[in-house]
Amino acid sequence: MNQGDFSLIGVILNFSGFVQMLEFSRMECSQAAQDKTYDCSGQGLLSIPDSLPPYTTGLDFSFNTLPFIHNSTFIKLKELIDLDLTRCQINWIYEDAFQYQINLQTLVLIGNQFMFIADNAFSGPVKLKHLFLTQTALSTLRFVPSENLNWLETLDFGNNDIYSLQFLSSFTTRNLKNLDFQLNGIQKIHATDVEVLKHAVGLNLNFKGNDIIFIEPGAFDSCQFNSLDFSGCLDEADLSVILLGLKGLSTRVLKLGTYEDTPEPTDITPTSLQGLCDITVEELSFQLLHFKDFSNTTFQCLTRLRKLDLTRSHISFLPSNIQGMDSLTHLILNENNFRNVCLTSTQNFPALTHLSLKGNSKMLQFHQGCLQALSKLEHLDMSHSFLQTGSCCGIQLKGLGSLLHLNMSYNSKMSMQGLPFSETPNLLLLDLTRTPITYSASRGPFHNLHQLQTLNLSHTYTNTSNVYLLEGLQSLRVLSLQGNSFQSGVIQDSEMFKCVLKLEILILSECQLTAIADKAFEPLRELKYVDVSKNNLFKFNSHAFVVLKDIQLNFARNNIEIIAVEQINLMQPSSKIRLSYNPLLCNCSNLHFITWYQQNMDKILDPEETVCGSPMPGTRVADVHLSCGNHLLLIILLVLSAVLISTLAAVAGRKCCIQSVHAGSCSYQRLETYQQLS
Amino acid sequence: MKTVVVVFLVTALFPGSFEEARWPTHTVCKKDGLEVYYTSCDPLQDFGVSFEPCPPLLSQKINIRVSLILRQDIKKLYLTIEGFANGKPVIQFHYNLCEPSFERLSFCGKKRGELIYYEGAVKIPLPIIPRGRFDITLQLLNQNHFGIVCANATIFKT
């Protein structure tokens, strides 16, 4: 090896050092979305980078490694307001760890396995508001120093091994809004433990997933919470034990249900619900529970409820003679086993505004007017429920004069005879997605729905040739005809749209369209969004629209190869378009469009996915460079002109000089004469 | 000789240029003519899965254990499975595990950074396992369409 070889080795070594240095600085923090906030997440860092500016207010340092926090760890970041130390393998937080962070409001310590937190670890921040100690291997509340946490609004102890609330009293709860003990090992709750929570008005308290055995009766007496969650807690205890402990409590929301992955509790009997008579509750959830001796007695202490959630509680009927449920406005009966809508006994709930029968597990027969007592009902959801209506819907919707939202999507075939929604003239939203419908022909089936704003007929096998289809829908703003086919695959004319002049959003994707005729959307002057994606369109026809101003168009996933520039030029500055997944031609036959595209990138919503079909398949249209015939010609002409001009100039100059030798009028001579004169 | 030195130096100093970052393929079951492997397709991390019995009895549930760290919270959690038998798509399965209005499972709503360790009996959404090669892509997505879990699994049955 000679000197040259050693030089080469030297170059390689230097270069690798340079690259490693580059990689180091590349690994450090990037500026996050908000001003003065930095994201150093997941960089394998072992210390706070010196490069972070001292004015940093927000730092995400999660998924790094910081085994100890000393009083000097954060010495340089005195302006911090939000600090995220999720999963930093922190084991030790020593004294005065945050002494410089007087403005700190949010401290996230999720997923660190603490071995020690010093007494004055939190002494720096003046008003720490949100402290997250989720999954930090805590076994006792005494592990966390409470002295400097007087202003806390959020205190999250979720997913730890805390078995006693004994030291909760050392925490100031006056400002607490969220206190989370979910998924711990709390078995017993004593009155003295939770005495301090009487000061926390409007608290959200979470005991989800604790195997509660015993709550001292009246432990929560006079407490006024926003929500209390005892879901997934019923493995060990009888519900009556829990409810006795909650005697005298006032809470807006109470969750008593369970989960598919927690042990199945014993069946709920009317007796076990007696304790609810001594609790003030507005919203109650019994999700996934099983009821035994289900009767009107079960509802004895539920009379003041506003909202009842019986999702998947394995019921096939509601008792017909329930008394006193005059306040109930929301009833959720999703994923149960009703065979007939009449078995929901809704006459018991005259004040209902929201009824949900979604995801029923059996075929749900709906042939009668059994909802007619619900004169105040505004929202009815019967989607995904194997709904069997036969001829719909005059009889079925009888009495529902106040109905505003109706969802009967994802059901079996419906036959709509005459005026199906004669009983619900005030409808604002109607969703029939993926429910095949047959209509009787004569007039528009929706012609009495003058208030309707949203109509979803997606994949309903609707006959779009019926020009009266949209008759009467004078308020319609949103219309989806996705997945319905048009005669010959073409939208021939604008007849259908003459009735929906206020339409703003029109969805015609997956309609197997090959063409849209000129002026097809002419009546629609308020259009803001039109989706014709996933069709077989081969042409971008802007003449279908009256004007392309302030409009978003989706022409993605079609068969468009060439776009006439005079068509796309009609798009006004405030409009945007998607053209991705079209087999666009990237050769000189499409040159004018490509030029327009590259000059109007601000109008393109999906530039990354808008690529050439051929030639250059897969190349982004934004990156295409073409040299087409006329350009080459122009260059040749320019070059020739330049040559000609310079030749003429040279010839003229020579001529001038030859003349001056004879006539003395050369400019050079004239200049000399002038100088001599001055 | 020169060339050898240069090549050696370059490979030693720039290892990244010759390797592709990829998570290892794990063997979950290899018994009685059935082999089940999986690889994480999440760029951020790997995760752990095991199930028994191996091989599973399709008419009955299998007990699975799954362990993963959340890189985002799961206010919503949506499962999608796509299966290909010998290269042809045969099955598509979608299931809503968590929604704010209905939390099916106790870990719904867990926060970024938390470990999820799930142990439970699960029914296999397959009528039979076909002979030959069966490829599955499994994804769990949250409310932001962010990938919580991404796995490519392969089943060989002889």
Short mmCIF file of N, CA, C and O in Angstrom, two decimals, chain A residues 322-435:
data_model
loop_
_atom_site.label_atom_id
_atom_site.label_comp_id
_atom_site.label_asym_id
_atom_site.label_seq_id
_atom_site.Cartn_x
_atom_site.Cartn_y
_atom_site.Cartn_z
N ILE A 322 -93.95 -0.95 33.45
CA ILE A 322 -93.01 -0.17 34.28
C ILE A 322 -93.68 1.14 34.68
O ILE A 322 -94.27 1.83 33.83
N GLN A 323 -93.54 1.50 35.94
CA GLN A 323 -94.19 2.72 36.43
C GLN A 323 -93.18 3.85 36.60
O GLN A 323 -92.03 3.59 36.98
N GLY A 324 -93.61 5.05 36.36
CA GLY A 324 -92.89 6.24 36.81
C GLY A 324 -91.64 6.64 36.06
O GLY A 324 -90.89 7.49 36.53
N MET A 325 -91.37 6.08 34.86
CA MET A 325 -90.13 6.46 34.15
C MET A 325 -90.41 7.67 33.25
O MET A 325 -90.14 7.64 32.05
N ASP A 326 -90.91 8.74 33.87
CA ASP A 326 -91.34 9.90 33.09
C ASP A 326 -90.20 10.83 32.72
O ASP A 326 -90.38 11.74 31.92
N SER A 327 -89.05 10.62 33.34
CA SER A 327 -87.93 11.54 33.06
C SER A 327 -86.99 11.00 32.00
O SER A 327 -86.13 11.72 31.51
N LEU A 328 -87.15 9.72 31.64
CA LEU A 328 -86.16 9.09 30.75
C LEU A 328 -86.23 9.70 29.35
O LEU A 328 -87.28 9.67 28.71
N THR A 329 -85.10 10.26 28.90
CA THR A 329 -85.05 10.83 27.55
C THR A 329 -84.18 9.99 26.61
O THR A 329 -84.39 10.00 25.41
N HIS A 330 -83.20 9.24 27.16
CA HIS A 330 -82.29 8.46 26.31
C HIS A 330 -82.35 6.99 26.73
O HIS A 330 -82.06 6.67 27.89
N LEU A 331 -82.65 6.10 25.79
CA LEU A 331 -82.69 4.66 26.07
C LEU A 331 -81.84 3.93 25.03
O LEU A 331 -82.08 4.05 23.82
N ILE A 332 -80.82 3.20 25.53
CA ILE A 332 -79.92 2.48 24.62
C ILE A 332 -80.12 0.99 24.80
O ILE A 332 -79.86 0.44 25.87
N LEU A 333 -80.59 0.33 23.74
CA LEU A 333 -80.89 -1.10 23.78
C LEU A 333 -80.07 -1.86 22.74
O LEU A 333 -80.51 -2.89 22.23
N ASN A 334 -78.87 -1.36 22.43
CA ASN A 334 -78.05 -1.96 21.36
C ASN A 334 -77.60 -3.38 21.68
O ASN A 334 -77.39 -3.72 22.85
N GLU A 335 -77.45 -4.16 20.65
CA GLU A 335 -76.85 -5.51 20.72
C GLU A 335 -77.58 -6.44 21.69
O GLU A 335 -76.96 -7.27 22.35
N ASN A 336 -78.88 -6.32 21.77
CA ASN A 336 -79.66 -7.26 22.59
C ASN A 336 -80.38 -8.25 21.68
O ASN A 336 -80.06 -8.37 20.50
N ASN A 337 -81.35 -8.98 22.26
CA ASN A 337 -81.94 -10.10 21.54
C ASN A 337 -83.43 -9.92 21.27
O ASN A 337 -84.19 -10.88 21.34
N PHE A 338 -83.83 -8.69 20.98
CA PHE A 338 -85.25 -8.47 20.71
C PHE A 338 -85.65 -9.14 19.41
O PHE A 338 -84.93 -9.09 18.42
N ARG A 339 -86.83 -9.75 19.37
CA ARG A 339 -87.34 -10.34 18.13
C ARG A 339 -88.38 -9.43 17.48
O ARG A 339 -88.74 -9.58 16.33
N ASN A 340 -88.89 -8.49 18.28
CA ASN A 340 -89.92 -7.59 17.76
C ASN A 340 -89.77 -6.24 18.45
O ASN A 340 -89.55 -6.19 19.67
N VAL A 341 -89.89 -5.18 17.69
CA VAL A 341 -89.73 -3.84 18.26
C VAL A 341 -90.76 -3.58 19.36
O VAL A 341 -90.50 -2.88 20.32
N CYS A 342 -91.94 -4.19 19.21
CA CYS A 342 -92.98 -3.98 20.22
C CYS A 342 -92.58 -4.49 21.59
O CYS A 342 -93.11 -4.06 22.61
N LEU A 343 -91.63 -5.40 21.63
CA LEU A 343 -91.19 -5.96 22.91
C LEU A 343 -90.34 -4.97 23.71
O LEU A 343 -89.97 -5.26 24.84
N THR A 344 -90.03 -3.82 23.15
CA THR A 344 -89.27 -2.81 23.89
C THR A 344 -90.18 -1.98 24.80
O THR A 344 -89.71 -1.17 25.58
N SER A 345 -91.49 -2.20 24.69
CA SER A 345 -92.46 -1.56 25.59
C SER A 345 -92.19 -0.07 25.78
O SER A 345 -92.15 0.43 26.91
N THR A 346 -92.00 0.63 24.71
CA THR A 346 -91.61 2.04 24.80
C THR A 346 -92.73 2.94 25.33
O THR A 346 -92.48 4.09 25.65
N GLN A 347 -93.92 2.40 25.44
CA GLN A 347 -95.01 3.21 26.00
C GLN A 347 -94.71 3.58 27.46
O GLN A 347 -95.30 4.49 28.01
N ASN A 348 -93.79 2.85 28.08
CA ASN A 348 -93.37 3.16 29.45
C ASN A 348 -92.53 4.43 29.56
O ASN A 348 -92.30 4.91 30.67
N PHE A 349 -92.06 4.91 28.41
CA PHE A 349 -91.10 6.01 28.44
C PHE A 349 -91.56 7.18 27.57
O PHE A 349 -90.99 7.48 26.54
N PRO A 350 -92.62 7.86 27.96
CA PRO A 350 -93.24 8.86 27.11
C PRO A 350 -92.36 10.08 26.81
O PRO A 350 -92.61 10.81 25.86
N ALA A 351 -91.32 10.29 27.62
CA ALA A 351 -90.48 11.48 27.42
C ALA A 351 -89.27 11.21 26.55
O ALA A 351 -88.42 12.09 26.35
N LEU A 352 -89.18 10.00 25.97
CA LEU A 352 -87.98 9.64 25.19
C LEU A 352 -87.73 10.59 24.02
O LEU A 352 -88.65 10.88 23.24
N THR A 353 -86.48 11.04 23.93
CA THR A 353 -86.07 11.80 22.75
C THR A 353 -85.09 11.00 21.89
O THR A 353 -84.95 11.24 20.71
N HIS A 354 -84.34 10.05 22.53
CA HIS A 354 -83.34 9.26 21.81
C HIS A 354 -83.56 7.78 22.09
O HIS A 354 -83.51 7.35 23.25
N LEU A 355 -83.79 6.98 21.05
CA LEU A 355 -83.94 5.53 21.20
C LEU A 355 -82.98 4.83 20.25
O LEU A 355 -82.97 5.11 19.04
N SER A 356 -82.14 3.93 20.80
CA SER A 356 -81.17 3.24 19.96
C SER A 356 -81.34 1.73 20.07
O SER A 356 -81.26 1.17 21.16
N LEU A 357 -81.62 1.10 18.93
CA LEU A 357 -81.82 -0.35 18.85
C LEU A 357 -80.86 -0.90 17.79
O LEU A 357 -81.25 -1.65 16.90
N LYS A 358 -79.60 -0.55 17.96
CA LYS A 358 -78.60 -0.85 16.93
C LYS A 358 -77.96 -2.21 17.18
O LYS A 358 -77.83 -2.62 18.34
N GLY A 359 -77.61 -2.90 16.14
CA GLY A 359 -76.84 -4.13 16.31
C GLY A 359 -77.57 -5.25 17.00
O GLY A 359 -76.95 -6.08 17.66
N ASN A 360 -78.88 -5.30 16.83
CA ASN A 360 -79.64 -6.38 17.43
C ASN A 360 -79.13 -7.72 16.90
O ASN A 360 -78.82 -7.86 15.73
N SER A 361 -79.09 -8.73 17.80
CA SER A 361 -78.48 -9.99 17.39
C SER A 361 -79.45 -10.94 16.69
O SER A 361 -79.05 -11.92 16.09
N LYS A 362 -80.76 -10.66 16.81
CA LYS A 362 -81.75 -11.53 16.16
C LYS A 362 -82.49 -10.71 15.10
O LYS A 362 -82.42 -9.49 15.09
N MET A 363 -83.25 -11.40 14.27
CA MET A 363 -84.10 -10.69 13.30
C MET A 363 -85.14 -9.88 14.05
O MET A 363 -85.86 -10.41 14.90
N LEU A 364 -85.18 -8.57 13.74
CA LEU A 364 -86.04 -7.66 14.49
C LEU A 364 -87.26 -7.31 13.65
O LEU A 364 -87.17 -6.59 12.66
N GLN A 365 -88.40 -7.82 14.03
CA GLN A 365 -89.63 -7.57 13.27
C GLN A 365 -90.19 -6.20 13.63
O GLN A 365 -90.25 -5.83 14.80
N PHE A 366 -90.58 -5.46 12.58
CA PHE A 366 -91.10 -4.11 12.81
C PHE A 366 -92.24 -3.90 11.83
O PHE A 366 -92.06 -3.36 10.74
N HIS A 367 -93.43 -4.34 12.20
CA HIS A 367 -94.57 -4.24 11.30
C HIS A 367 -95.69 -3.39 11.86
O HIS A 367 -96.65 -3.10 11.18
N GLN A 368 -95.58 -3.02 13.12
CA GLN A 368 -96.69 -2.31 13.77
C GLN A 368 -96.25 -0.95 14.30
O GLN A 368 -95.05 -0.67 14.39
N GLY A 369 -97.22 -0.17 14.71
CA GLY A 369 -96.96 1.17 15.22
C GLY A 369 -96.71 1.17 16.72
O GLY A 369 -97.31 1.94 17.46
N CYS A 370 -95.82 0.31 17.20
CA CYS A 370 -95.64 0.18 18.64
C CYS A 370 -94.81 1.29 19.26
O CYS A 370 -94.56 1.30 20.46
N LEU A 371 -94.35 2.24 18.45
CA LEU A 371 -93.59 3.35 19.03
C LEU A 371 -94.48 4.59 19.15
O LEU A 371 -93.99 5.67 19.43
N GLN A 372 -95.76 4.46 18.94
CA GLN A 372 -96.59 5.66 18.77
C GLN A 372 -96.76 6.51 20.01
O GLN A 372 -97.17 7.65 19.91
N ALA A 373 -96.40 5.99 21.17
CA ALA A 373 -96.46 6.81 22.38
C ALA A 373 -95.32 7.82 22.43
O ALA A 373 -95.32 8.73 23.26
N LEU A 374 -94.34 7.67 21.56
CA LEU A 374 -93.13 8.49 21.66
C LEU A 374 -93.26 9.78 20.85
O LEU A 374 -92.54 10.01 19.87
N SER A 375 -94.17 10.63 21.28
CA SER A 375 -94.45 11.86 20.53
C SER A 375 -93.28 12.85 20.57
O SER A 375 -93.22 13.76 19.76
N LYS A 376 -92.36 12.63 21.51
CA LYS A 376 -91.22 13.56 21.62
C LYS A 376 -89.95 12.99 21.01
O LYS A 376 -88.89 13.61 21.06
N LEU A 377 -90.02 11.79 20.44
CA LEU A 377 -88.80 11.14 19.94
C LEU A 377 -88.18 11.93 18.80
O LEU A 377 -88.86 12.28 17.83
N GLU A 378 -86.87 12.19 18.94
CA GLU A 378 -86.16 12.96 17.92
C GLU A 378 -85.13 12.12 17.17
O GLU A 378 -84.87 12.35 16.00
N HIS A 379 -84.51 11.16 17.86
CA HIS A 379 -83.46 10.35 17.25
C HIS A 379 -83.83 8.88 17.36
O HIS A 379 -84.04 8.38 18.47
N LEU A 380 -83.89 8.17 16.25
CA LEU A 380 -84.18 6.74 16.26
C LEU A 380 -83.14 6.02 15.41
O LEU A 380 -82.98 6.30 14.21
N ASP A 381 -82.39 5.10 16.05
CA ASP A 381 -81.35 4.35 15.34
C ASP A 381 -81.69 2.87 15.40
O ASP A 381 -81.71 2.28 16.48
N MET A 382 -81.98 2.30 14.23
CA MET A 382 -82.27 0.86 14.15
C MET A 382 -81.36 0.21 13.12
O MET A 382 -81.77 -0.70 12.40
N SER A 383 -80.12 0.68 13.04
CA SER A 383 -79.20 0.18 12.03
C SER A 383 -78.61 -1.16 12.46
O SER A 383 -78.60 -1.50 13.64
N HIS A 384 -78.07 -1.90 11.52
CA HIS A 384 -77.38 -3.17 11.75
C HIS A 384 -78.21 -4.14 12.59
O HIS A 384 -77.68 -4.84 13.44
N SER A 385 -79.52 -4.15 12.39
CA SER A 385 -80.37 -4.92 13.32
C SER A 385 -81.21 -5.99 12.66
O SER A 385 -82.19 -6.42 13.25
N PHE A 386 -80.84 -6.44 11.47
CA PHE A 386 -81.65 -7.46 10.79
C PHE A 386 -83.13 -7.04 10.79
O PHE A 386 -84.01 -7.86 11.01
N LEU A 387 -83.38 -5.75 10.55
CA LEU A 387 -84.75 -5.21 10.63
C LEU A 387 -85.61 -5.78 9.50
O LEU A 387 -85.23 -5.78 8.34
N GLN A 388 -86.78 -6.27 9.87
CA GLN A 388 -87.74 -6.81 8.90
C GLN A 388 -88.99 -5.95 8.97
O GLN A 388 -89.69 -5.97 9.97
N THR A 389 -89.22 -5.16 7.90
CA THR A 389 -90.35 -4.26 7.96
C THR A 389 -91.49 -4.63 7.03
O THR A 389 -92.60 -4.15 7.18
N GLY A 390 -91.18 -5.44 6.03
CA GLY A 390 -92.20 -5.60 4.99
C GLY A 390 -92.41 -4.24 4.36
O GLY A 390 -91.45 -3.53 4.05
N SER A 391 -93.64 -3.83 4.19
CA SER A 391 -93.93 -2.53 3.59
C SER A 391 -93.70 -1.43 4.63
O SER A 391 -94.19 -1.50 5.75
N CYS A 392 -92.94 -0.44 4.27
CA CYS A 392 -92.52 0.58 5.25
C CYS A 392 -92.83 1.98 4.72
O CYS A 392 -92.73 2.20 3.51
N CYS A 393 -93.11 2.98 5.51
CA CYS A 393 -92.89 2.96 6.97
C CYS A 393 -94.05 3.69 7.69
O CYS A 393 -93.90 4.09 8.83
N GLY A 394 -95.15 3.92 6.97
CA GLY A 394 -96.24 4.71 7.54
C GLY A 394 -96.77 4.16 8.85
O GLY A 394 -96.92 4.86 9.84
N ILE A 395 -96.99 2.83 8.89
CA ILE A 395 -97.54 2.19 10.09
C ILE A 395 -96.47 2.18 11.19
O ILE A 395 -96.74 2.52 12.33
N GLN A 396 -95.28 1.81 10.83
CA GLN A 396 -94.21 1.64 11.81
C GLN A 396 -93.85 2.95 12.51
O GLN A 396 -93.57 2.97 13.71
N LEU A 397 -93.88 4.06 11.77
CA LEU A 397 -93.43 5.33 12.36
C LEU A 397 -94.59 6.18 12.86
O LEU A 397 -94.43 7.36 13.15
N LYS A 398 -95.75 5.56 12.98
CA LYS A 398 -96.94 6.29 13.44
C LYS A 398 -96.69 6.94 14.79
O LYS A 398 -96.14 6.33 15.71
N GLY A 399 -97.07 8.21 14.91
CA GLY A 399 -96.96 8.92 16.18
C GLY A 399 -95.63 9.61 16.39
O GLY A 399 -95.46 10.36 17.35
N LEU A 400 -94.66 9.38 15.49
CA LEU A 400 -93.32 9.94 15.70
C LEU A 400 -93.18 11.28 14.99
O LEU A 400 -92.23 11.52 14.25
N GLY A 401 -94.15 12.17 15.22
CA GLY A 401 -94.20 13.46 14.54
C GLY A 401 -93.02 14.37 14.81
O GLY A 401 -92.73 15.27 14.03
N SER A 402 -92.29 14.14 15.92
CA SER A 402 -91.15 15.00 16.26
C SER A 402 -89.83 14.46 15.75
O SER A 402 -88.78 15.06 15.98
N LEU A 403 -89.86 13.33 15.04
CA LEU A 403 -88.60 12.67 14.67
C LEU A 403 -87.76 13.53 13.74
O LEU A 403 -88.26 14.07 12.75
N LEU A 404 -86.47 13.67 14.11
CA LEU A 404 -85.55 14.48 13.31
C LEU A 404 -84.49 13.63 12.61
O LEU A 404 -84.09 13.90 11.51
N HIS A 405 -83.98 12.60 13.32
CA HIS A 405 -82.93 11.75 12.76
C HIS A 405 -83.41 10.31 12.72
O HIS A 405 -83.80 9.76 13.76
N LEU A 406 -83.39 9.68 11.56
CA LEU A 406 -83.80 8.29 11.44
C LEU A 406 -82.71 7.50 10.73
O LEU A 406 -82.30 7.83 9.61
N ASN A 407 -82.22 6.46 11.40
CA ASN A 407 -81.16 5.63 10.83
C ASN A 407 -81.65 4.20 10.73
O ASN A 407 -81.86 3.52 11.74
N MET A 408 -81.88 3.74 9.50
CA MET A 408 -82.29 2.34 9.28
C MET A 408 -81.30 1.67 8.34
O MET A 408 -81.68 0.80 7.54
N SER A 409 -80.04 2.05 8.45
CA SER A 409 -79.03 1.54 7.53
C SER A 409 -78.64 0.11 7.88
O SER A 409 -78.89 -0.37 8.98
N TYR A 410 -77.99 -0.55 6.95
CA TYR A 410 -77.47 -1.91 7.12
C TYR A 410 -78.55 -2.89 7.59
O TYR A 410 -78.37 -3.63 8.56
N ASN A 411 -79.68 -2.89 6.91
CA ASN A 411 -80.75 -3.82 7.24
C ASN A 411 -81.18 -4.59 6.01
O ASN A 411 -80.60 -4.45 4.94
N SER A 412 -82.21 -5.41 6.18
CA SER A 412 -82.71 -6.21 5.05
C SER A 412 -83.56 -5.36 4.13
O SER A 412 -83.90 -4.22 4.45
N LYS A 413 -83.90 -5.94 3.03
CA LYS A 413 -84.66 -5.22 1.99
C LYS A 413 -85.92 -4.57 2.55
O LYS A 413 -86.64 -5.16 3.35
N MET A 414 -86.16 -3.31 2.11
CA MET A 414 -87.36 -2.59 2.54
C MET A 414 -88.17 -2.23 1.31
O MET A 414 -87.62 -1.77 0.31
N SER A 415 -89.48 -2.35 1.45
CA SER A 415 -90.32 -1.99 0.33
C SER A 415 -91.08 -0.72 0.71
O SER A 415 -91.84 -0.72 1.67
N MET A 416 -90.82 0.37 -0.01
CA MET A 416 -91.44 1.65 0.35
C MET A 416 -92.58 1.95 -0.59
O MET A 416 -92.38 2.28 -1.76
N GLN A 417 -93.76 1.82 -0.06
CA GLN A 417 -94.95 2.08 -0.87
C GLN A 417 -95.47 3.47 -0.56
O GLN A 417 -95.41 3.93 0.57
N GLY A 418 -95.99 4.13 -1.56
CA GLY A 418 -96.60 5.45 -1.38
C GLY A 418 -95.64 6.42 -0.74
O GLY A 418 -94.50 6.57 -1.18
N LEU A 419 -96.07 7.04 0.32
CA LEU A 419 -95.25 8.03 1.01
C LEU A 419 -94.74 7.40 2.31
O LEU A 419 -95.41 7.43 3.34
N PRO A 420 -93.54 6.82 2.29
CA PRO A 420 -93.09 6.03 3.44
C PRO A 420 -92.90 6.86 4.71
O PRO A 420 -93.04 6.35 5.81
N PHE A 421 -92.61 8.18 4.55
CA PHE A 421 -92.32 8.98 5.74
C PHE A 421 -93.41 10.03 5.99
O PHE A 421 -93.14 11.13 6.44
N SER A 422 -94.65 9.64 5.73
CA SER A 422 -95.78 10.56 5.93
C SER A 422 -95.93 10.92 7.41
O SER A 422 -96.39 12.00 7.73
N GLU A 423 -95.52 10.03 8.30
CA GLU A 423 -95.68 10.28 9.74
C GLU A 423 -94.57 11.13 10.32
O GLU A 423 -94.67 11.59 11.45
N THR A 424 -93.49 11.30 9.57
CA THR A 424 -92.32 12.02 10.12
C THR A 424 -91.90 13.15 9.20
O THR A 424 -90.79 13.15 8.65
N PRO A 425 -92.76 14.16 9.02
CA PRO A 425 -92.47 15.22 8.05
C PRO A 425 -91.34 16.15 8.46
O PRO A 425 -90.84 16.91 7.63
N ASN A 426 -90.92 16.11 9.73
CA ASN A 426 -89.89 17.03 10.21
C ASN A 426 -88.49 16.47 10.15
O ASN A 426 -87.56 17.06 10.68
N LEU A 427 -88.32 15.34 9.48
CA LEU A 427 -87.00 14.70 9.43
C LEU A 427 -85.94 15.65 8.88
O LEU A 427 -86.14 16.32 7.87
N LEU A 428 -84.79 15.66 9.58
CA LEU A 428 -83.63 16.42 9.11
C LEU A 428 -82.60 15.50 8.49
O LEU A 428 -81.85 15.90 7.60
N LEU A 429 -82.52 14.25 9.01
CA LEU A 429 -81.51 13.31 8.52
C LEU A 429 -82.14 11.95 8.33
O LEU A 429 -82.85 11.45 9.21
N LEU A 430 -81.88 11.33 7.18
CA LEU A 430 -82.39 9.99 6.89
C LEU A 430 -81.25 9.16 6.32
O LEU A 430 -80.66 9.50 5.30
N ASP A 431 -80.93 8.06 7.01
CA ASP A 431 -79.81 7.22 6.60
C ASP A 431 -80.32 5.83 6.28
O ASP A 431 -80.81 5.11 7.17
N LEU A 432 -80.21 5.43 5.01
CA LEU A 432 -80.67 4.11 4.57
C LEU A 432 -79.54 3.31 3.93
O LEU A 432 -79.78 2.35 3.20
N THR A 433 -78.29 3.67 4.24
CA THR A 433 -77.10 3.02 3.66
C THR A 433 -77.22 1.51 3.68
O THR A 433 -77.53 0.92 4.71
N ARG A 434 -76.94 0.89 2.54
CA ARG A 434 -76.88 -0.56 2.43
C ARG A 434 -78.14 -1.28 2.90
O ARG A 434 -78.08 -2.41 3.36
N THR A 435 -79.25 -0.61 2.81
CA THR A 435 -80.54 -1.29 3.00
C THR A 435 -81.23 -1.25 1.64
O THR A 435 -81.71 -0.19 1.22
#
